[in-house]
PDB file of C-alpha atoms in Angstrom:
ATOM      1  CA  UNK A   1       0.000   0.000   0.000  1.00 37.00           C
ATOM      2  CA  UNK A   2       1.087   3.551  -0.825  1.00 40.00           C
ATOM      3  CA  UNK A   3       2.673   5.038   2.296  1.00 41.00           C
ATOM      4  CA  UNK A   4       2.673   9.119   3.344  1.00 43.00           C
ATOM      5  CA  UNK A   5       5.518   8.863   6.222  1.00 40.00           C
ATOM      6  CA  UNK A   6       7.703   9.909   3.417  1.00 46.00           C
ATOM      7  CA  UNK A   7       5.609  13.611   2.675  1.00 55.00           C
ATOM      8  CA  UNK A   8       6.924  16.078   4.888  1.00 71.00           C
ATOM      9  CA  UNK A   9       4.487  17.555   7.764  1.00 79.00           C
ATOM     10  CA  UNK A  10       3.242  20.377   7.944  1.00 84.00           C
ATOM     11  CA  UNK A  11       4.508  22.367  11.450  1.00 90.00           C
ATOM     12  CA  UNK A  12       2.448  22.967  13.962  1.00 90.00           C
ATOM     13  CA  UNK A  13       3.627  26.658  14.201  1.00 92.00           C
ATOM     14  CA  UNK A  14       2.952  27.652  10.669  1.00 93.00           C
ATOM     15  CA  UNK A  15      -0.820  25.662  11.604  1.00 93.00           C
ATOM     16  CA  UNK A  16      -1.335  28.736  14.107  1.00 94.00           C
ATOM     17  CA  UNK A  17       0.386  31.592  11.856  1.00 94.00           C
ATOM     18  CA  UNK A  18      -1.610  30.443   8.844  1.00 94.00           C
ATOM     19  CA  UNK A  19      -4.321  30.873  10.809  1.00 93.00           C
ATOM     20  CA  UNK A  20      -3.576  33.814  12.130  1.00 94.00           C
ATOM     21  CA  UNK A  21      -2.581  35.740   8.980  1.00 95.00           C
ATOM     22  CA  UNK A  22      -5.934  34.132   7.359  1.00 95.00           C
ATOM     23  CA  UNK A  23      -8.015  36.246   9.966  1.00 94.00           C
ATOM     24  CA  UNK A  24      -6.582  38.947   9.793  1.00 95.00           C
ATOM     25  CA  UNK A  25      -6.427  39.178   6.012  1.00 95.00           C
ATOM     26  CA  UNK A  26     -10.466  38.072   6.307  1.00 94.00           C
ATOM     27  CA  UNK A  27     -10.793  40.919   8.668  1.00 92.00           C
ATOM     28  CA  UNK A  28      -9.349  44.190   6.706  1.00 92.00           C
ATOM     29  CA  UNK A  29     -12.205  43.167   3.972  1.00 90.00           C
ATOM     30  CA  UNK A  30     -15.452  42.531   6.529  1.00 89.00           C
ATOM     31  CA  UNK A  31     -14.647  45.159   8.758  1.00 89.00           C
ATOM     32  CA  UNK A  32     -17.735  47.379   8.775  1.00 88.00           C
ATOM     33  CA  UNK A  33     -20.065  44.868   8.352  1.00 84.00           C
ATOM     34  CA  UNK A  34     -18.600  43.834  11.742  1.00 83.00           C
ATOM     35  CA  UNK A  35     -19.108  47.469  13.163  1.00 85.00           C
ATOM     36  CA  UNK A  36     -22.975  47.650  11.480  1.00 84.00           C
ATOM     37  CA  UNK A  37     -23.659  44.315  13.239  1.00 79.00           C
ATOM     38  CA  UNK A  38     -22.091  45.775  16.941  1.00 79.00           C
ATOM     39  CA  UNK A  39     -24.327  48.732  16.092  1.00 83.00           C
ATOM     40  CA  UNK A  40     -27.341  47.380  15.765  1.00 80.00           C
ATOM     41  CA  UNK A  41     -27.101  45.050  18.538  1.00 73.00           C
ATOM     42  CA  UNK A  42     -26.414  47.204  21.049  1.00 74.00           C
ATOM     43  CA  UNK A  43     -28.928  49.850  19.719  1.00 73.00           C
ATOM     44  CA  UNK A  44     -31.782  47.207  19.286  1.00 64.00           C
ATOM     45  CA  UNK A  45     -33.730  48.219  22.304  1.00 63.00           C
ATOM     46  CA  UNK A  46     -33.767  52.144  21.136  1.00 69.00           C
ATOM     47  CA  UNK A  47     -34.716  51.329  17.615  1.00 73.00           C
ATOM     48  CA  UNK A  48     -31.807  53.530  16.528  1.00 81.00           C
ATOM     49  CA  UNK A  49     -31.484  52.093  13.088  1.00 84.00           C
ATOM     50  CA  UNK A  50     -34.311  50.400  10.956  1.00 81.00           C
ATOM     51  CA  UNK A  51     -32.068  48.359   8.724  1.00 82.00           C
ATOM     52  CA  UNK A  52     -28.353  47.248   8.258  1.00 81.00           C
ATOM     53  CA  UNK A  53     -28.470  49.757   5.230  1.00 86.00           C
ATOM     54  CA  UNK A  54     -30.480  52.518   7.427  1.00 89.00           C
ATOM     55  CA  UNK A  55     -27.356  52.038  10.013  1.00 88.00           C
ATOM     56  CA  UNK A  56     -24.705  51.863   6.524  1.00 89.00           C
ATOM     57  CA  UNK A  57     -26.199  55.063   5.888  1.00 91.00           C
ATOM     58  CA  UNK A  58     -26.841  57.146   9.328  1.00 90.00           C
ATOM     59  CA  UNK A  59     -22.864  56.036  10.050  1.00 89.00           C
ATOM     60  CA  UNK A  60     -21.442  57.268   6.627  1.00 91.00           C
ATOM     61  CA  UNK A  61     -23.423  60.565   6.974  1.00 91.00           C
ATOM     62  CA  UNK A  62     -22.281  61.527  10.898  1.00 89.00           C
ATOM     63  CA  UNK A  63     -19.340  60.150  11.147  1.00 89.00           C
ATOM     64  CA  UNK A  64     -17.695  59.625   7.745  1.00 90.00           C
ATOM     65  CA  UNK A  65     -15.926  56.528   5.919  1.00 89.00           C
ATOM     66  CA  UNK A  66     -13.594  56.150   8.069  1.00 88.00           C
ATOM     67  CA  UNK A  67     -16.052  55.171  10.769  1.00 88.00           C
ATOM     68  CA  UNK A  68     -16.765  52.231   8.940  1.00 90.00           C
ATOM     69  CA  UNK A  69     -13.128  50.932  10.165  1.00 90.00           C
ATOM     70  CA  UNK A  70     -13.784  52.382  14.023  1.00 84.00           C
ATOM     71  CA  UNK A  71     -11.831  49.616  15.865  1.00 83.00           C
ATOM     72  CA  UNK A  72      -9.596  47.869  13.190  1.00 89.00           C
ATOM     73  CA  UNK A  73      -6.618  47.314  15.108  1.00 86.00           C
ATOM     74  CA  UNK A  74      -8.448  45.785  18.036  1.00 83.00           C
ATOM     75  CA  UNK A  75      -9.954  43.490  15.189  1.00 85.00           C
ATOM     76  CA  UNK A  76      -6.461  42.260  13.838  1.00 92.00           C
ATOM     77  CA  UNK A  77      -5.676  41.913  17.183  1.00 90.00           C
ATOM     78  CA  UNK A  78      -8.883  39.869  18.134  1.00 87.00           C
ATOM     79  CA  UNK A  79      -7.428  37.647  15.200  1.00 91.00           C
ATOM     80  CA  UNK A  80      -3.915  37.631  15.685  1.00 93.00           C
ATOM     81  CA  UNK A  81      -5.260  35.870  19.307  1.00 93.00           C
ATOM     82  CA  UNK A  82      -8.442  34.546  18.820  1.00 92.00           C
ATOM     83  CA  UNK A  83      -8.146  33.171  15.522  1.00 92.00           C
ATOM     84  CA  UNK A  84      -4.674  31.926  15.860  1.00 94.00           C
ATOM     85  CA  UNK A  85      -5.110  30.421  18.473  1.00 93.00           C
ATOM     86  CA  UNK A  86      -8.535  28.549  17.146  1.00 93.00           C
ATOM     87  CA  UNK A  87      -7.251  27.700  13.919  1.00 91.00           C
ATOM     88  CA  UNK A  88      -4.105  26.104  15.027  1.00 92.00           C
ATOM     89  CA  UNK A  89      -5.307  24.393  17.325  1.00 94.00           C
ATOM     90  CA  UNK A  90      -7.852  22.706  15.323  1.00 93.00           C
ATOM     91  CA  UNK A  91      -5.504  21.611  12.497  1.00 91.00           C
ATOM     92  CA  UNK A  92      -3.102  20.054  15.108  1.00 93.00           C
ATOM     93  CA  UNK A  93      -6.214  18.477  16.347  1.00 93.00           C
ATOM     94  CA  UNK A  94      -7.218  17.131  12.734  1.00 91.00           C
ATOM     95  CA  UNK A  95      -3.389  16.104  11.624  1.00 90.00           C
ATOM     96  CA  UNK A  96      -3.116  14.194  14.615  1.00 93.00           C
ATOM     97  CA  UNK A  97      -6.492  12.069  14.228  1.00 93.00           C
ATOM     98  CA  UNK A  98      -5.679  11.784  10.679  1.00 91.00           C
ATOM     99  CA  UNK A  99      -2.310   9.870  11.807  1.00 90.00           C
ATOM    100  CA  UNK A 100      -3.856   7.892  14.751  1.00 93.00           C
ATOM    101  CA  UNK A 101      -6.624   6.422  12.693  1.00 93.00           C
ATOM    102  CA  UNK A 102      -5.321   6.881   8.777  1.00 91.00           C
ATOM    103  CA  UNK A 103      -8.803   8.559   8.193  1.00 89.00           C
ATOM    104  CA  UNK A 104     -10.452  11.721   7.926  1.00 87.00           C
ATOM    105  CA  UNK A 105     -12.292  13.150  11.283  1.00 89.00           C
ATOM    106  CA  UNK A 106     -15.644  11.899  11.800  1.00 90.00           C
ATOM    107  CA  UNK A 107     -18.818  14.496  11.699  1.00 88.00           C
ATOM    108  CA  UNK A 108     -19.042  13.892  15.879  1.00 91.00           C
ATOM    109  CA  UNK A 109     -15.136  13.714  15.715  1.00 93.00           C
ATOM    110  CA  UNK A 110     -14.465  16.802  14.051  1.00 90.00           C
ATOM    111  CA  UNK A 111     -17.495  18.512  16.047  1.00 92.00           C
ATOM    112  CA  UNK A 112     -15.706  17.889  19.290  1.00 94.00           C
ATOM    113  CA  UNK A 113     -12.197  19.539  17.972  1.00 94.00           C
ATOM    114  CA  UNK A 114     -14.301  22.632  17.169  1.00 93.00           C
ATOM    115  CA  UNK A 115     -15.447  22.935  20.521  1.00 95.00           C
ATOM    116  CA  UNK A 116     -11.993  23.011  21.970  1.00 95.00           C
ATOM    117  CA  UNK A 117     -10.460  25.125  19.414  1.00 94.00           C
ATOM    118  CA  UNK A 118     -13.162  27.433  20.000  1.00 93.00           C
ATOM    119  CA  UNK A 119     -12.809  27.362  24.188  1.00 94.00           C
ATOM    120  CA  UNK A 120      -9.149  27.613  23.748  1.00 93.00           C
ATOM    121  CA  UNK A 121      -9.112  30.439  20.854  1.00 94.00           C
ATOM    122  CA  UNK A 122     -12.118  32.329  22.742  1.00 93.00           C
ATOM    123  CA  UNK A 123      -9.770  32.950  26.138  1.00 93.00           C
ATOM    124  CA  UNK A 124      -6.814  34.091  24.258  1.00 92.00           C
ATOM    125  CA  UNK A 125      -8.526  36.540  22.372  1.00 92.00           C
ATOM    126  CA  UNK A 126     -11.406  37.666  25.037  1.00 92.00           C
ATOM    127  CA  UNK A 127      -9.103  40.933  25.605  1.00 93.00           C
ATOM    128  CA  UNK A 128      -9.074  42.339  22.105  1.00 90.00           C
ATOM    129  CA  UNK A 129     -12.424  41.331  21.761  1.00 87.00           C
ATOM    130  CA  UNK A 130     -13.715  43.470  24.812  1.00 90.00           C
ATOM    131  CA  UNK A 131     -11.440  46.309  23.192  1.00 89.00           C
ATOM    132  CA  UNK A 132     -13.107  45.682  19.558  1.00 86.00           C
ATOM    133  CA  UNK A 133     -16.520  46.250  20.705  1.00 84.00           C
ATOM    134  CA  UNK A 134     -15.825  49.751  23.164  1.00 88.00           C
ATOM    135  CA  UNK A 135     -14.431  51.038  20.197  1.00 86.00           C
ATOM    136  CA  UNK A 136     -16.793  49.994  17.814  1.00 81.00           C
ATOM    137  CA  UNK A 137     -19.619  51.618  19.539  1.00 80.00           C
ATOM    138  CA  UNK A 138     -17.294  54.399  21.075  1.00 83.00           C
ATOM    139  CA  UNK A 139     -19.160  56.929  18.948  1.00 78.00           C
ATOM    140  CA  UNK A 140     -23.021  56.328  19.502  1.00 74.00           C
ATOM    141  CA  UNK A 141     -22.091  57.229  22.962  1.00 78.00           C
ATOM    142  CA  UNK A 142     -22.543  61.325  24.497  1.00 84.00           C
ATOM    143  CA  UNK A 143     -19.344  62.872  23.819  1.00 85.00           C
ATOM    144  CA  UNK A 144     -19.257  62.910  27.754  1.00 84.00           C
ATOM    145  CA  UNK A 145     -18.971  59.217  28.351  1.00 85.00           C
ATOM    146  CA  UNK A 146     -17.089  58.424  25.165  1.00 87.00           C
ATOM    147  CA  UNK A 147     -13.669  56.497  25.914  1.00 88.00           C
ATOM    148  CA  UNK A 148     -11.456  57.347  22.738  1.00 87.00           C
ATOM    149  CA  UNK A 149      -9.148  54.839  23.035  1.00 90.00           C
ATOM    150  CA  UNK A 150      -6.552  55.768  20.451  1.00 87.00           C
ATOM    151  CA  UNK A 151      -5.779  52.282  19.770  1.00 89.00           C
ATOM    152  CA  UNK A 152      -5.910  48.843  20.981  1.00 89.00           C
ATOM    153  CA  UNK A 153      -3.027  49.005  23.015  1.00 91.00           C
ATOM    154  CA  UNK A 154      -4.474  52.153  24.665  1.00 93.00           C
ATOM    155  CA  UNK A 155      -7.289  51.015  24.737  1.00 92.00           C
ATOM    156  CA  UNK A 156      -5.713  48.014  26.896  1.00 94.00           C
ATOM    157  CA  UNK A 157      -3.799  50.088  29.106  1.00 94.00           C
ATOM    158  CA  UNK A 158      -6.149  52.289  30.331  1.00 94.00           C
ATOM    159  CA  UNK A 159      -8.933  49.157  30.691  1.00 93.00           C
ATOM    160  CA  UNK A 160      -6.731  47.153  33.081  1.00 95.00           C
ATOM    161  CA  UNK A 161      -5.975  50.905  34.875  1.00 94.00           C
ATOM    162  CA  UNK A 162      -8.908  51.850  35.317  1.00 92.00           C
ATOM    163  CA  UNK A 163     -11.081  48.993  36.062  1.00 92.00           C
ATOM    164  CA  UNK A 164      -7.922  46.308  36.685  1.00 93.00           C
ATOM    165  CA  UNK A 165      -7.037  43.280  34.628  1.00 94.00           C
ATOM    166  CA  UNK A 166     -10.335  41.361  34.970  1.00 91.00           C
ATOM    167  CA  UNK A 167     -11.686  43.835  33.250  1.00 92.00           C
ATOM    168  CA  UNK A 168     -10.268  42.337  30.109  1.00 93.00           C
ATOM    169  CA  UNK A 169     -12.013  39.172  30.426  1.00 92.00           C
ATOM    170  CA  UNK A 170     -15.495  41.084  30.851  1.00 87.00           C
ATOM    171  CA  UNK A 171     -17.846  38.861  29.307  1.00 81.00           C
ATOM    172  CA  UNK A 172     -15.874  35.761  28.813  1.00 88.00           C
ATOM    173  CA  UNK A 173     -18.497  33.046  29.346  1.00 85.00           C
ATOM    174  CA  UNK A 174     -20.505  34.170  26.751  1.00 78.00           C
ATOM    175  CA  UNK A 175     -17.100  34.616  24.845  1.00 83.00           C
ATOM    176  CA  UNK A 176     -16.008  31.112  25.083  1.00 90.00           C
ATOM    177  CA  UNK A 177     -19.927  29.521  25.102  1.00 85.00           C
ATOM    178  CA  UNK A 178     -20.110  31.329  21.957  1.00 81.00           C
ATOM    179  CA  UNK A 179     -16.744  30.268  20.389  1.00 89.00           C
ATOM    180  CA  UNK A 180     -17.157  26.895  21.213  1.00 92.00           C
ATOM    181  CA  UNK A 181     -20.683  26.492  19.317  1.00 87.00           C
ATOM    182  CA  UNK A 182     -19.206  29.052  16.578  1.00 86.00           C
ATOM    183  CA  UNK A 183     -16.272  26.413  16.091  1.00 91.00           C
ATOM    184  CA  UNK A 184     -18.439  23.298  16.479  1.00 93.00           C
ATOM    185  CA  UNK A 185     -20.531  24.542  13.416  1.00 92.00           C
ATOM    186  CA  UNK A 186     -18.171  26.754  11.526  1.00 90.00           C
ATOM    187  CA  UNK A 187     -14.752  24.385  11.727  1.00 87.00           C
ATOM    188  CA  UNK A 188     -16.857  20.960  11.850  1.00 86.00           C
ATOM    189  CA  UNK A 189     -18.873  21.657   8.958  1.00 90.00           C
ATOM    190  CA  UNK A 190     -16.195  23.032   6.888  1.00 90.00           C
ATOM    191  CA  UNK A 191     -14.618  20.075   6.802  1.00 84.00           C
ATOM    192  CA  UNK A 192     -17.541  17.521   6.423  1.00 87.00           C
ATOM    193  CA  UNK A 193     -18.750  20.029   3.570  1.00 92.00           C
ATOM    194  CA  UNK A 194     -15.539  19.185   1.856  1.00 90.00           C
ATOM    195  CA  UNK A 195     -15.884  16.152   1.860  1.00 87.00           C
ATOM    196  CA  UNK A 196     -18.988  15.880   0.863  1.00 90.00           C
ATOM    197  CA  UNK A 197     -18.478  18.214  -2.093  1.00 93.00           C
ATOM    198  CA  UNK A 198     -15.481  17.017  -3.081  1.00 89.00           C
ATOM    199  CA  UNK A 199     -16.360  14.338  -5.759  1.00 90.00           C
ATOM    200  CA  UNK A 200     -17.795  17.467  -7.620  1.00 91.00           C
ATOM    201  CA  UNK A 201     -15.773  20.549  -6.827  1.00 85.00           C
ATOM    202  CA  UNK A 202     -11.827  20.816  -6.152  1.00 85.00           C
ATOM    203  CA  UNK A 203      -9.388  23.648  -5.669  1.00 85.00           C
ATOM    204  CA  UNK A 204     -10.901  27.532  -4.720  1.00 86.00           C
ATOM    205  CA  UNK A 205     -14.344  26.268  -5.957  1.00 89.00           C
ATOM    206  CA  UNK A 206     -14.636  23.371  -3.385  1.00 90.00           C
ATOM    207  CA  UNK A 207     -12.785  25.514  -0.599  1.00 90.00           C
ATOM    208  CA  UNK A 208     -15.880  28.560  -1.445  1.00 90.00           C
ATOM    209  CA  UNK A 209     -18.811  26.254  -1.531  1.00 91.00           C
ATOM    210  CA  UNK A 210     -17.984  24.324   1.458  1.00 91.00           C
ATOM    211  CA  UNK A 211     -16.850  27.515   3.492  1.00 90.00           C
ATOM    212  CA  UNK A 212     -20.001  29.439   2.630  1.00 90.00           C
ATOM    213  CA  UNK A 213     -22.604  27.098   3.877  1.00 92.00           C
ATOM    214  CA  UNK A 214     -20.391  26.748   7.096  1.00 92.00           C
ATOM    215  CA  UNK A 215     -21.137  30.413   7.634  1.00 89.00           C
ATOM    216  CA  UNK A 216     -24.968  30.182   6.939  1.00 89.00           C
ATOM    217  CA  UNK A 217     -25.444  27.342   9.459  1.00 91.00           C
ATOM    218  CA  UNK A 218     -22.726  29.113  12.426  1.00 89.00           C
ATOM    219  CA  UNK A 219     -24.246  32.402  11.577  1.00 87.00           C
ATOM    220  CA  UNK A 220     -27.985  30.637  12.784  1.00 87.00           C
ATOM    221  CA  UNK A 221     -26.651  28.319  15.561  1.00 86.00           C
ATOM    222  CA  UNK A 222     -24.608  31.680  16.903  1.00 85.00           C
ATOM    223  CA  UNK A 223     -26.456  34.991  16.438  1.00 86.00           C
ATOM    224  CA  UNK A 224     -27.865  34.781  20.108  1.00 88.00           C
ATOM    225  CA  UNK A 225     -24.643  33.649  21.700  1.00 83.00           C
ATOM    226  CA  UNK A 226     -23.362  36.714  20.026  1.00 80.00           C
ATOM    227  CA  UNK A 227     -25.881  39.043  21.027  1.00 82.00           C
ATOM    228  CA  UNK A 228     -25.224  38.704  24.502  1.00 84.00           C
ATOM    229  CA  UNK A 229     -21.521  38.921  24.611  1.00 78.00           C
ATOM    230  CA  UNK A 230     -22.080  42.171  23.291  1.00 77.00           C
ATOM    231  CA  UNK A 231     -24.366  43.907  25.604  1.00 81.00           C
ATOM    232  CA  UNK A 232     -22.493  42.238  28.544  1.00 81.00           C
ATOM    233  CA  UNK A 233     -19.027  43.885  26.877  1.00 73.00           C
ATOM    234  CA  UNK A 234     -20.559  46.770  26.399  1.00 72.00           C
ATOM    235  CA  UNK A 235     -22.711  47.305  29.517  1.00 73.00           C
ATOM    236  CA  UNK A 236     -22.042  49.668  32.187  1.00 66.00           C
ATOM    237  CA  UNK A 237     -24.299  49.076  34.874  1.00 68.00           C
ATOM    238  CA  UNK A 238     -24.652  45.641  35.605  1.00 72.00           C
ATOM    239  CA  UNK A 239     -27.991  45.157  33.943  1.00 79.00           C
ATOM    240  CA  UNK A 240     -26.503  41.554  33.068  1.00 84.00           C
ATOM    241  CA  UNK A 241     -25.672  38.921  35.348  1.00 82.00           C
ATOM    242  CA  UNK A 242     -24.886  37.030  31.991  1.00 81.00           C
ATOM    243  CA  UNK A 243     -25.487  34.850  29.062  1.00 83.00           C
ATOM    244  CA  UNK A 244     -28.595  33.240  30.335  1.00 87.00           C
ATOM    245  CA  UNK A 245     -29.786  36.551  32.049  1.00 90.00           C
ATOM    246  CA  UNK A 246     -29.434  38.479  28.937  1.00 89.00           C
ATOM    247  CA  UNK A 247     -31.154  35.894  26.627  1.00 90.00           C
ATOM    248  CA  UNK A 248     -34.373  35.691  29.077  1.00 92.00           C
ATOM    249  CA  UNK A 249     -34.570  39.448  29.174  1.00 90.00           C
ATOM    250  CA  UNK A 250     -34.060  40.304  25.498  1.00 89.00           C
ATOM    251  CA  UNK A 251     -36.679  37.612  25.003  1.00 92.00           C
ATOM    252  CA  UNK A 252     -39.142  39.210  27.730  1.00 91.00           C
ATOM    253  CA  UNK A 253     -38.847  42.479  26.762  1.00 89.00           C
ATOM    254  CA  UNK A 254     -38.021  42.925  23.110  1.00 88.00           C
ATOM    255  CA  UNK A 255     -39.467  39.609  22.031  1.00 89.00           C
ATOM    256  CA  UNK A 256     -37.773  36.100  20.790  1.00 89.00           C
ATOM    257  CA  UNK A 257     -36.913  37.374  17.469  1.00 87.00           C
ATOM    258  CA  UNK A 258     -34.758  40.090  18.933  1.00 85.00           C
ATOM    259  CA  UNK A 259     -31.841  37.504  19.160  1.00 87.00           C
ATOM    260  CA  UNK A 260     -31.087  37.485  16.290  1.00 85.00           C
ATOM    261  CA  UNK A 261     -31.430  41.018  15.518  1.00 78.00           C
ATOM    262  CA  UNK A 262     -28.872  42.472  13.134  1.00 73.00           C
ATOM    263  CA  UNK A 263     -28.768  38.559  11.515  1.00 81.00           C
ATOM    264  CA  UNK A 264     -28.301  39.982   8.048  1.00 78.00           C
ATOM    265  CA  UNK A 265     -24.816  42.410   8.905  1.00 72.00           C
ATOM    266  CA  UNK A 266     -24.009  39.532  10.930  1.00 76.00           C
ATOM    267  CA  UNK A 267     -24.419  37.303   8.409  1.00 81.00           C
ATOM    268  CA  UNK A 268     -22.816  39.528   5.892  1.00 77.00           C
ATOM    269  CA  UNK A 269     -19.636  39.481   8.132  1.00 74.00           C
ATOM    270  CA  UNK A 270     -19.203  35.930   9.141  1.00 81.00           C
ATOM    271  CA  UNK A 271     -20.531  34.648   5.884  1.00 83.00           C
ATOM    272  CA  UNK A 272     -17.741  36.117   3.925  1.00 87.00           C
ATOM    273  CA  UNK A 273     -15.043  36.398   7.090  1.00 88.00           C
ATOM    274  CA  UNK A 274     -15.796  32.437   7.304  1.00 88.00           C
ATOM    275  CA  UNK A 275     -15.226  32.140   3.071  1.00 89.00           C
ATOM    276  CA  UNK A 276     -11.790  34.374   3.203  1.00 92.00           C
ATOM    277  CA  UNK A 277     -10.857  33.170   6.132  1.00 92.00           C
ATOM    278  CA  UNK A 278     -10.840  29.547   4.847  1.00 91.00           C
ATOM    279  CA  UNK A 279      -9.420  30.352   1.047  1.00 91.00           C
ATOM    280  CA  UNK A 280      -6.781  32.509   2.559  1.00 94.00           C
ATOM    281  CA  UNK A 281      -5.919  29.586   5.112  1.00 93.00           C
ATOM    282  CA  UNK A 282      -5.777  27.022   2.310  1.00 90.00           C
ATOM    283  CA  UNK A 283      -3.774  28.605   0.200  1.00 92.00           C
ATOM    284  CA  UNK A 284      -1.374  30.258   3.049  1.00 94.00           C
ATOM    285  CA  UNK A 285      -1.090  26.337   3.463  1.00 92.00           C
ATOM    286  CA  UNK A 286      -0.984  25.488  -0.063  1.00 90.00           C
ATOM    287  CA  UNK A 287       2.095  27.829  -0.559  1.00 92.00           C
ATOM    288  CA  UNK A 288       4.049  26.615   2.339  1.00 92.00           C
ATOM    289  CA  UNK A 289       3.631  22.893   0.776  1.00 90.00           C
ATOM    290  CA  UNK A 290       4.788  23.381  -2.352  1.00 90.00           C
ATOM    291  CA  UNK A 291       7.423  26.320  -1.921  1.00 91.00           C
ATOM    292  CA  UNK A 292       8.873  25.074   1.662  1.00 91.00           C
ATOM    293  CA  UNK A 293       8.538  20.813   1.653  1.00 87.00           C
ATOM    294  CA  UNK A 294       7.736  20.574  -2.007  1.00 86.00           C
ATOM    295  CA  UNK A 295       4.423  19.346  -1.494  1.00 82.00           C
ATOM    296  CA  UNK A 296       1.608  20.009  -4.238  1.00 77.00           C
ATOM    297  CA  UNK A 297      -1.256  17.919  -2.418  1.00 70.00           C
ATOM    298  CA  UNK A 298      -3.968  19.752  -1.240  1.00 65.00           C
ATOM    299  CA  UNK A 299      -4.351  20.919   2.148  1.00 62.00           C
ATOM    300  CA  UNK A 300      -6.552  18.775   4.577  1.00 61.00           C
ATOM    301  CA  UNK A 301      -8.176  21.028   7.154  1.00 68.00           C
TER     302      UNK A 301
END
């Protein structure tokens, strides 16, 4: 039988930088449809904005273009943690099965890897990701309680000095509870969508297909999740006591299909951060192959 000890592996560093790089390449493109989906969540019980294109709009016109990008570093930093950490983890997860049994992860096998990715990503990057949405939604506040963090590493500094270290892993429950079902879906059935599309797709076509109806089924399994990591990030007052708190409140007092308000900017950010994010990955991986251990296989994540 034909043997693959001889191919050269992969390292598991370049699993995590690939990773890394692939969010944060995903990120510079999705950017404010990520800041029109923090928007609208936290504004859903005003009734601030009528639509993601009502909120495109009102942004654009008060606070310029350059809004739109309100938060970017904290972003690339959210990936160069979150994501790396995630993404690595989970191929070292998959290249190890695929040695111990000589077979591609299971749907319950690969399921399981996504939840620990997820956990493990999720409390690496809970720090940026408190950053990312105070700075996001810095400028829908009264100029007189506005932060204006000038960055993400400002924004850091003045966090843990203000309101100590913890601070920094406000919200990180819902964080990880939401990572871990994020990854479950989004990592899971990436890779079972490949294989099930791959008697009639290869190359960028396969990696597209599969990656896009990952993001439509983690975009429906995670929009509440979601929600209420954001209003307990970006609460002052302790109206939360957390995840559980804020989904039997929002559904109380705004109604059931307020968790998922803002689906369609949330969709129109993970959708396409989940499709970029997994071409860029694949071919960040394809290129190391072929132009560091002379590999041309395709990738298997």
């Amino acid at each position: 039988m034909p043997s693959n000890v001889d191919k050269k592996a992969l390292p598991s560093y370049m699993m995590y930088v690939n990773g890394g790089l692939a969010g944060m390449m995903a990120t510079c493109i999705v950017q404010p449809l990520d800041l029109v989906k923090t928007r609208m969540q936290i504004s859903a019980t005003t009734g601030e904005y009528k639509s993601s294109f009502d909120c495109l709009a009102k942004v654009f016109k008060s606070e310029g273009i350059l809004a739109f990008y309100n938060g970017l570093s904290a972003g690339l930093m959210r990936q160069a943690t979150y994501t790396t950490g995630r993404m690595g983890f989970y191929q070292v997860e998959n290249e190890a099965y695929r040695n111990h049994f000589n077979a591609p992860p299971t749907l319950f096998s690969s399921m399981g890897m996504g939840i620990l990715a997820g956990a493990v990503g999720a409390m690496i990057g809970n720090p940026a990701e408190v950053a990312l949405i105070r700075m996001m939604s810095d400028n829908r506040l009264p100029p007189a309680e506005r932060r204006n963090y000038k960055n993400v590493v400002d924004a850091f500094v003045r966090i843990v000095k203000d309101e100590g270290v913890t601070a920094l892993w406000r919200g990180c429950t819902p964080t990880v509870g939401r990572a871990m079902v994020v990854n479950m879906v989004q990592l899971g059935s990436y890779s079972q969508f490949k294989g099930a599309f791959g008697p009639y797709f290869s190359g960028l076509g396969l990696h597209t297909s599969a990656a896009m109806m990952s993001g439509l089924l983690t975009t429906i399994a995670s929009m509440p999740l979601d929600m209420a990591k954001t209003r307990i990030q970006q609460q002052k007052s302790g109206e939360y006591k957390g995840t559980m708190d804020v989904l039997m409140k929002v559904s109380k007092n705004e109604g059931i299909p307020a968790l998922w308000k803002g689906f369609t900017p949330y969709l129109c950010r993970l959708g396409p951060h989940t499709v970029f994010s997994f071409i860029f990955l694949e071919q960040l991986t394809k290129a190391y192959k072929r132009i560091v251990l002379g590999d041309d296989s395709d990738s298997t994540i």
